[in-house]
Coordinates of C-alpha atoms in Angstrom, one line a residue:
L397 CA 0.0 0.0 0.0
R398 CA 3.1 2.3 0.2
R399 CA 4.9 3.9 -2.6
R400 CA 8.4 2.5 -3.3
G401 CA 11.0 4.3 -1.2
D402 CA 8.4 6.0 1.2
K403 CA 8.9 5.6 4.9
A404 CA 6.1 4.7 7.2
T405 CA 5.2 7.9 9.0
I406 CA 1.8 6.9 10.4
S407 CA 1.7 6.9 14.2
I408 CA 0.0 4.1 16.1
Q409 CA -2.8 6.5 17.2
E410 CA -3.4 7.5 13.6
H411 CA -3.2 3.9 12.5
M412 CA -6.1 3.1 14.8
A413 CA -8.2 5.8 13.2
I414 CA -7.6 5.2 9.5
D415 CA -10.3 6.3 7.0
V416 CA -11.0 3.2 5.0
C417 CA -12.9 4.8 2.2
P418 CA -11.6 4.0 -1.4
G419 CA -8.7 6.0 -2.6
P420 CA -5.4 6.9 -1.0
I421 CA -4.9 6.1 2.7
R422 CA -5.2 9.2 4.9
P423 CA -5.6 9.7 8.6
I424 CA -8.9 11.2 9.8
K425 CA -9.3 13.9 12.3
Q426 CA -8.5 13.3 15.9
I427 CA -11.5 12.2 18.0
S428 CA -11.1 15.3 20.2
D429 CA -11.8 17.5 17.1
Y430 CA -15.4 16.3 17.2
F431 CA -16.1 17.7 20.6
P432 CA -16.2 21.4 21.7
R433 CA -13.2 22.6 23.5
P434 CA -13.7 24.3 26.9
S435 CA -13.7 28.1 26.6
D436 CA -10.8 30.0 27.9
G437 CA -12.8 32.3 30.1
P438 CA -15.0 31.3 33.2
R439 CA -18.5 30.1 32.4
D440 CA -21.4 32.5 33.3
D441 CA -23.9 30.3 35.2
E442 CA -26.6 33.0 34.9
E443 CA -26.2 33.2 31.2
D444 CA -26.5 29.4 30.9
V445 CA -29.7 29.5 33.0
D446 CA -31.1 32.2 30.8
Q447 CA -30.3 30.2 27.7
L448 CA -32.0 27.1 29.3
F449 CA -35.1 29.1 30.1
G450 CA -35.1 30.5 26.6
A451 CA -35.0 27.0 25.1
Y452 CA -37.9 25.9 27.3
G453 CA -39.8 29.0 26.4
A454 CA -39.2 28.5 22.7
S455 CA -40.5 24.9 22.9
L456 CA -43.5 25.7 25.1
G457 CA -44.8 28.9 23.5
P458 CA -48.1 30.3 24.9
I459 CA -49.9 27.9 27.2
P460 CA -53.7 28.3 26.9
G461 CA -54.4 25.1 28.9
P462 CA -53.1 21.7 29.9
S463 CA -51.7 19.8 26.9
P464 CA -48.8 17.5 26.1
V465 CA -45.5 19.4 26.0
R466 CA -44.1 18.2 22.6
P467 CA -44.0 19.5 19.1
P468 CA -47.5 19.4 17.6
A469 CA -48.1 16.4 15.4
K470 CA -49.5 16.7 11.9
P471 CA -53.2 16.1 11.5
P472 CA -53.7 12.3 11.2
E473 CA -55.5 12.6 7.9
E474 CA -52.4 14.2 6.4
E475 CA -50.1 11.4 7.6
P476 CA -49.0 8.7 5.1
D477 CA -50.8 5.4 5.0
A478 CA -50.1 3.2 8.0
D479 CA -48.2 0.7 5.9
G480 CA -45.8 3.4 5.0
Y481 CA -44.6 4.1 8.5
E482 CA -40.9 3.4 9.3
S483 CA -40.9 4.2 13.0
D484 CA -40.2 1.5 15.6
D485 CA -43.4 2.4 17.5
C486 CA -45.5 1.7 14.5
T487 CA -44.1 -1.7 13.7
T488 CA -44.1 -2.6 17.5
L489 CA -47.4 -1.2 18.6
G490 CA -49.6 -1.3 15.5
T491 CA -52.0 1.1 13.7
L492 CA -55.6 2.2 14.4
D493 CA -58.4 3.4 12.0
F494 CA -61.2 5.5 13.4
S495 CA -63.4 8.5 12.6
L496 CA -64.8 11.4 14.6
L497 CA -68.0 13.5 14.1
Y498 CA -69.0 16.5 16.1
D499 CA -72.8 16.9 15.9
Q500 CA -73.1 20.5 16.9
E501 CA -76.9 20.7 17.0
N502 CA -77.2 17.8 19.4
N503 CA -74.0 18.6 21.3
A504 CA -72.6 15.1 20.7
L505 CA -69.2 13.7 19.7
H506 CA -69.5 10.4 17.8
C507 CA -66.3 8.3 17.8
T508 CA -66.4 5.3 15.5
I509 CA -63.6 2.8 16.2
S510 CA -63.1 0.8 13.0
K511 CA -60.1 -1.5 13.3
A512 CA -56.5 -2.0 14.3
K513 CA -53.7 -3.7 12.5
G514 CA -50.4 -5.3 13.5
L515 CA -50.9 -4.8 17.3
K516 CA -48.1 -5.8 19.6
P517 CA -48.5 -9.4 20.9
M518 CA -49.3 -9.3 24.7
D519 CA -50.1 -12.9 25.6
H520 CA -48.1 -16.1 25.7
N521 CA -49.7 -17.4 22.6
G522 CA -48.3 -14.4 20.6
L523 CA -51.7 -12.7 20.3
A524 CA -53.8 -10.2 22.3
D525 CA -57.3 -9.5 23.6
P526 CA -57.6 -5.9 22.5
Y527 CA -60.2 -3.2 23.3
V528 CA -60.2 0.5 22.9
K529 CA -61.0 3.1 25.6
L530 CA -61.6 6.8 25.2
H531 CA -60.9 9.7 27.6
L532 CA -61.4 13.5 27.3
L533 CA -58.5 15.5 28.5
P534 CA -58.0 17.5 30.7
G535 CA -60.0 15.8 33.4
A536 CA -59.7 12.1 32.5
S537 CA -61.8 10.0 34.9
K538 CA -64.3 7.1 34.9
A539 CA -66.9 9.7 34.3
N540 CA -65.8 10.4 30.8
K541 CA -64.3 7.0 29.9
L542 CA -65.9 5.0 27.1
R543 CA -64.8 1.7 25.8
T544 CA -65.4 -0.9 23.1
K545 CA -66.0 -4.6 23.5
T546 CA -63.0 -6.9 23.8
L547 CA -62.0 -9.0 20.9
H548 CA -60.1 -12.2 21.8
N549 CA -56.9 -13.8 20.3
T550 CA -56.2 -11.3 17.5
L551 CA -53.7 -8.7 16.5
N552 CA -55.9 -7.3 13.7
P553 CA -59.3 -6.6 15.4
T554 CA -62.3 -5.1 13.7
W555 CA -64.7 -3.4 16.1
N556 CA -66.9 -1.0 13.9
E557 CA -68.3 0.4 17.1
T558 CA -69.5 4.0 17.6
L559 CA -69.0 5.5 21.1
T560 CA -70.8 8.8 21.8
Y561 CA -70.0 11.7 24.2
Y562 CA -73.1 13.7 25.0
G563 CA -73.1 17.3 26.3
I564 CA -70.1 18.4 24.3
T565 CA -70.1 22.2 23.8
D566 CA -68.3 24.4 21.4
E567 CA -66.0 25.4 24.2
D568 CA -65.1 21.8 24.8
M569 CA -64.2 21.4 21.1
I570 CA -61.7 24.3 21.5
R571 CA -60.0 23.3 24.7
K572 CA -60.3 19.5 25.0
T573 CA -58.3 16.6 23.5
L574 CA -59.5 13.1 22.9
R575 CA -57.2 10.3 24.0
I576 CA -57.7 6.9 22.3
S577 CA -55.9 4.0 24.0
V578 CA -55.7 0.4 22.8
C579 CA -55.3 -2.1 25.7
D580 CA -55.1 -5.8 26.2
E581 CA -57.6 -7.4 28.6
D582 CA -56.3 -9.9 31.1
K583 CA -58.6 -11.9 33.3
F584 CA -56.0 -12.7 35.9
R585 CA -53.9 -9.6 36.0
H586 CA -54.3 -5.9 35.3
N587 CA -55.1 -5.0 31.8
E588 CA -52.1 -4.0 29.8
F589 CA -51.5 -0.8 27.7
I590 CA -50.6 -1.4 24.1
G591 CA -50.6 2.1 22.5
E592 CA -52.4 5.4 22.2
T593 CA -53.1 8.5 20.1
R594 CA -54.4 11.9 21.0
V595 CA -56.6 14.2 18.8
P596 CA -57.2 17.9 19.7
L597 CA -60.9 18.4 19.1
K598 CA -60.3 21.8 17.6
K599 CA -59.1 19.9 14.5
L600 CA -62.6 18.8 13.8
K601 CA -65.2 20.8 11.8
P602 CA -68.8 20.8 13.1
N603 CA -71.0 18.2 11.3
H604 CA -68.2 16.9 9.2
T605 CA -66.8 13.3 9.6
K606 CA -63.0 13.1 9.8
T607 CA -61.3 9.8 9.2
F608 CA -57.9 8.9 10.8
S609 CA -55.4 6.1 10.1
I610 CA -52.7 6.5 12.7
C611 CA -49.7 4.8 14.2
L612 CA -50.1 4.1 17.9
E613 CA -47.6 5.7 20.3
K614 CA -46.2 4.8 23.6
Q615 CA -48.0 6.1 26.7
L616 CA -46.7 9.6 27.6
P617 CA -47.6 11.3 30.9
V618 CA -49.2 14.7 30.6
P619 CA -47.7 17.0 33.2
S620 CA -49.9 19.8 34.4
H621 CA -48.5 23.2 33.4
C622 CA -48.4 24.0 37.1
M623 CA -45.9 21.2 37.8
L624 CA -44.0 22.0 34.6
R625 CA -43.5 25.6 35.6
A626 CA -42.5 24.5 39.1
N627 CA -39.5 22.8 37.5
L628 CA -38.5 26.1 35.9
S629 CA -39.7 28.7 38.3
G630 CA -41.2 28.4 41.7
G631 CA -42.9 31.8 41.5
L632 CA -44.9 30.9 38.5
C633 CA -46.1 27.7 40.2
I634 CA -47.6 29.8 43.0
V635 CA -49.6 31.9 40.6
L636 CA -50.9 29.0 38.7
T637 CA -51.8 27.1 41.9
V638 CA -53.9 30.1 43.0
D639 CA -55.7 30.1 39.7
K640 CA -56.5 26.4 40.0
T641 CA -57.8 26.8 43.6
E642 CA -60.2 29.6 42.4
D643 CA -61.4 27.3 39.6
K644 CA -62.1 24.5 42.0
S645 CA -64.6 26.6 43.9
L646 CA -66.8 26.0 40.9
E647 CA -65.7 22.5 40.1
E648 CA -67.4 20.9 37.2
R649 CA -69.4 17.8 38.3
G650 CA -70.9 16.7 35.0
R651 CA -73.5 17.9 32.5
I652 CA -77.3 17.7 32.4
L653 CA -79.7 17.9 29.4
I654 CA -82.8 19.9 30.4
S655 CA -85.8 20.7 28.3
L656 CA -88.2 23.7 29.0
K657 CA -91.6 24.4 27.5
Y658 CA -94.4 26.6 28.6
S659 CA -97.7 24.9 27.6
S660 CA -100.6 27.1 26.9
Q661 CA -102.9 24.1 27.0
K662 CA -101.8 23.0 30.4
Q663 CA -101.2 26.5 31.7
G664 CA -97.9 25.4 33.1
L665 CA -94.1 25.0 32.7
L666 CA -93.0 21.5 31.5
V667 CA -89.5 20.7 32.8
G668 CA -87.9 17.7 31.1
I669 CA -84.9 15.9 32.7
V670 CA -83.5 14.0 29.7
R671 CA -80.1 12.7 30.7
C672 CA -76.8 13.4 32.4
A673 CA -73.3 12.9 31.2
H674 CA -69.9 12.5 32.9
L675 CA -71.2 12.7 36.4
A676 CA -68.7 12.8 39.3
A677 CA -68.2 9.4 40.9
M678 CA -69.4 9.3 44.5
D679 CA -69.2 5.6 45.5
A680 CA -66.2 3.4 46.2
N681 CA -66.9 1.4 43.1
G682 CA -66.1 4.4 40.9
Y683 CA -69.7 5.0 40.0
S684 CA -72.9 6.8 41.4
D685 CA -76.6 5.9 41.8
P686 CA -77.9 9.2 40.5
Y687 CA -81.3 10.8 40.6
V688 CA -82.5 14.4 39.9
K689 CA -84.6 16.8 42.0
T690 CA -86.2 20.0 40.7
Y691 CA -87.7 23.0 42.6
L692 CA -89.5 26.1 41.3
K693 CA -88.7 28.9 43.8
P694 CA -89.9 30.9 45.6
D695 CA -91.9 27.9 46.9
V696 CA -94.0 29.2 49.7
D697 CA -96.2 26.0 50.0
K698 CA -93.1 23.7 49.5
K699 CA -95.0 21.7 46.9
S700 CA -92.7 22.3 43.9
K701 CA -90.4 19.4 44.5
H702 CA -90.2 16.7 41.8
K703 CA -87.8 13.8 41.7
T704 CA -86.8 11.3 39.0
A705 CA -86.2 7.6 39.5
V706 CA -82.8 6.4 40.7
K707 CA -80.4 5.0 38.0
K708 CA -78.1 2.4 39.5
K709 CA -74.3 2.3 39.0
T710 CA -73.9 4.8 36.2
L711 CA -72.2 8.1 35.5
N712 CA -74.2 8.7 32.3
P713 CA -77.9 8.1 33.2
E714 CA -80.9 8.5 30.9
F715 CA -84.0 9.7 32.7
N716 CA -86.4 11.0 30.0
E717 CA -88.9 12.2 32.7
E718 CA -91.0 15.4 32.5
F719 CA -92.6 17.4 35.3
C720 CA -95.4 20.0 35.1
Y721 CA -95.6 23.2 37.2
E722 CA -99.0 24.9 37.0
I723 CA -98.2 28.6 36.8
K724 CA -99.3 31.6 34.8
H725 CA -96.9 32.6 32.1
G726 CA -96.5 36.1 33.5
D727 CA -95.3 34.8 36.8
L728 CA -92.4 32.8 35.4
A729 CA -90.2 35.9 35.2
K730 CA -90.2 36.0 39.0
K731 CA -89.4 32.3 39.4
T732 CA -86.1 30.3 39.6
L733 CA -85.7 26.7 38.6
E734 CA -83.3 24.7 40.8
V735 CA -82.0 21.4 39.4
T736 CA -79.8 19.2 41.6
V737 CA -78.3 15.7 41.0
W738 CA -77.8 13.4 43.9
D739 CA -76.2 10.0 44.6
Y740 CA -78.6 7.6 46.4
D741 CA -77.2 5.8 49.4
I742 CA -78.9 3.2 51.5
G743 CA -78.8 3.8 55.2
K744 CA -77.1 7.1 55.1
S745 CA -77.5 10.6 53.7
N746 CA -77.5 11.0 50.0
D747 CA -74.5 12.7 48.4
F748 CA -74.8 15.9 46.5
I749 CA -73.2 15.5 43.0
G750 CA -73.9 18.9 41.4
G751 CA -76.5 21.5 40.5
V752 CA -77.6 24.3 38.2
V753 CA -80.0 27.2 38.5
L754 CA -82.1 28.6 35.6
G755 CA -84.0 31.9 35.9
I756 CA -83.8 35.6 35.8
N757 CA -80.9 35.7 38.3
A758 CA -78.8 33.2 36.3
K759 CA -76.1 34.1 33.8
G760 CA -74.9 33.0 30.4
E761 CA -76.6 30.0 28.8
R762 CA -78.7 29.4 31.9
L763 CA -80.3 32.8 31.6
K764 CA -80.6 32.5 27.8
H765 CA -82.4 29.1 28.1
W766 CA -84.9 30.6 30.6
F767 CA -85.4 33.7 28.4
D768 CA -85.9 31.6 25.2
C769 CA -88.6 29.5 27.1
L770 CA -90.5 32.6 28.1
K771 CA -90.2 34.1 24.7
N772 CA -91.4 31.0 22.7
K773 CA -94.6 29.6 24.1
D774 CA -95.5 25.9 23.3
K775 CA -92.0 25.3 22.0
R776 CA -89.8 22.7 23.6
I777 CA -86.2 24.1 24.0
E778 CA -83.5 21.6 25.0
R779 CA -80.1 22.7 26.3
W780 CA -77.0 21.1 28.0
H781 CA -75.9 22.8 31.2
T782 CA -72.8 22.3 33.4
L783 CA -73.3 21.0 36.9
T784 CA -71.1 22.6 39.6
N785 CA -70.4 21.7 43.2
E786 CA -72.3 24.8 44.4
L787 CA -75.5 23.9 46.1
P788 CA -78.4 25.9 44.5
G789 CA -80.1 28.2 47.0
A790 CA -76.9 29.3 48.7
V791 CA -76.1 31.7 45.9
L792 CA -78.6 32.6 43.2
S793 CA -76.6 35.1 41.3

């Protein structure tokens, strides 16, 4: 390999780092050349911290609400076909096909889970017993969990099931994210996680079905921004903690669908309790036994109380019950409708789940619903309302 007459001038260190590409033999750079050399001057710790905070700030950007801290993924419908993925996660965890539809008129989110392909084997037989569960973030709990049936001994399940969230508002569509998880059911141990994906609901257009074919990802914890900021700045954590405490004073306890109609024929107000959604769990089993009470106040004779039947072990009860309050139309402007949801307990006091007040002293949608009822005689008007932990009657404003 040497020219005739040339002396070997390559040191042993260079010999160990020879560039073996075709052509003449030549030593490559020293390994130390690939690493930054320490600066001559002393390091400025404050400057380093500023740079670190700057890097975090650039990655976080504005924080409107809790969300995963990572670069935003492309909309699933714009991603290549699942067969075209080259990531390890895809080949290991599998793919999922599903579609979402926001029915704006009925305040419903329809989630159709079609099929999965190439799921990760979870059992000793090299197969799995997969099912899909849904959560709405932030605030994942049993109250807003939906799940498909379990299909046994398959890595390519086809469900074709539609799961529906009721009481979804336009505000929810802006600030909430749907988490879709694929899990393996195990009779003798805890169910095992296979993979997940998350879809910000703001990506959906009202009344338009959007189809997704995505690669499942590993489970990633979603740190609250309060905790995230605590790692960066203790002062900011205090501010955010105060904000959360203030919000908790009006903690959301679920949703209720109420219909109102003033009947000229019956000379009275018809109050319909249609259903509830995502109620807070009050029992040790993670569920509640809910029922609804209504009052039309002021109630001098204390005869305005109506109560639905109790629905056992559910956080999404359907009641479809209607009550009639005999009252002149002109007197309704002076009245307030109190609606409360309770958890029935045998042998002890029932637990208050949440309530809502409709009437002239209410605000926002609660006031608008009442006003629309007074304005439109003999027309049934149905609206979803948020239940809070504030017991009606304590504060009517």
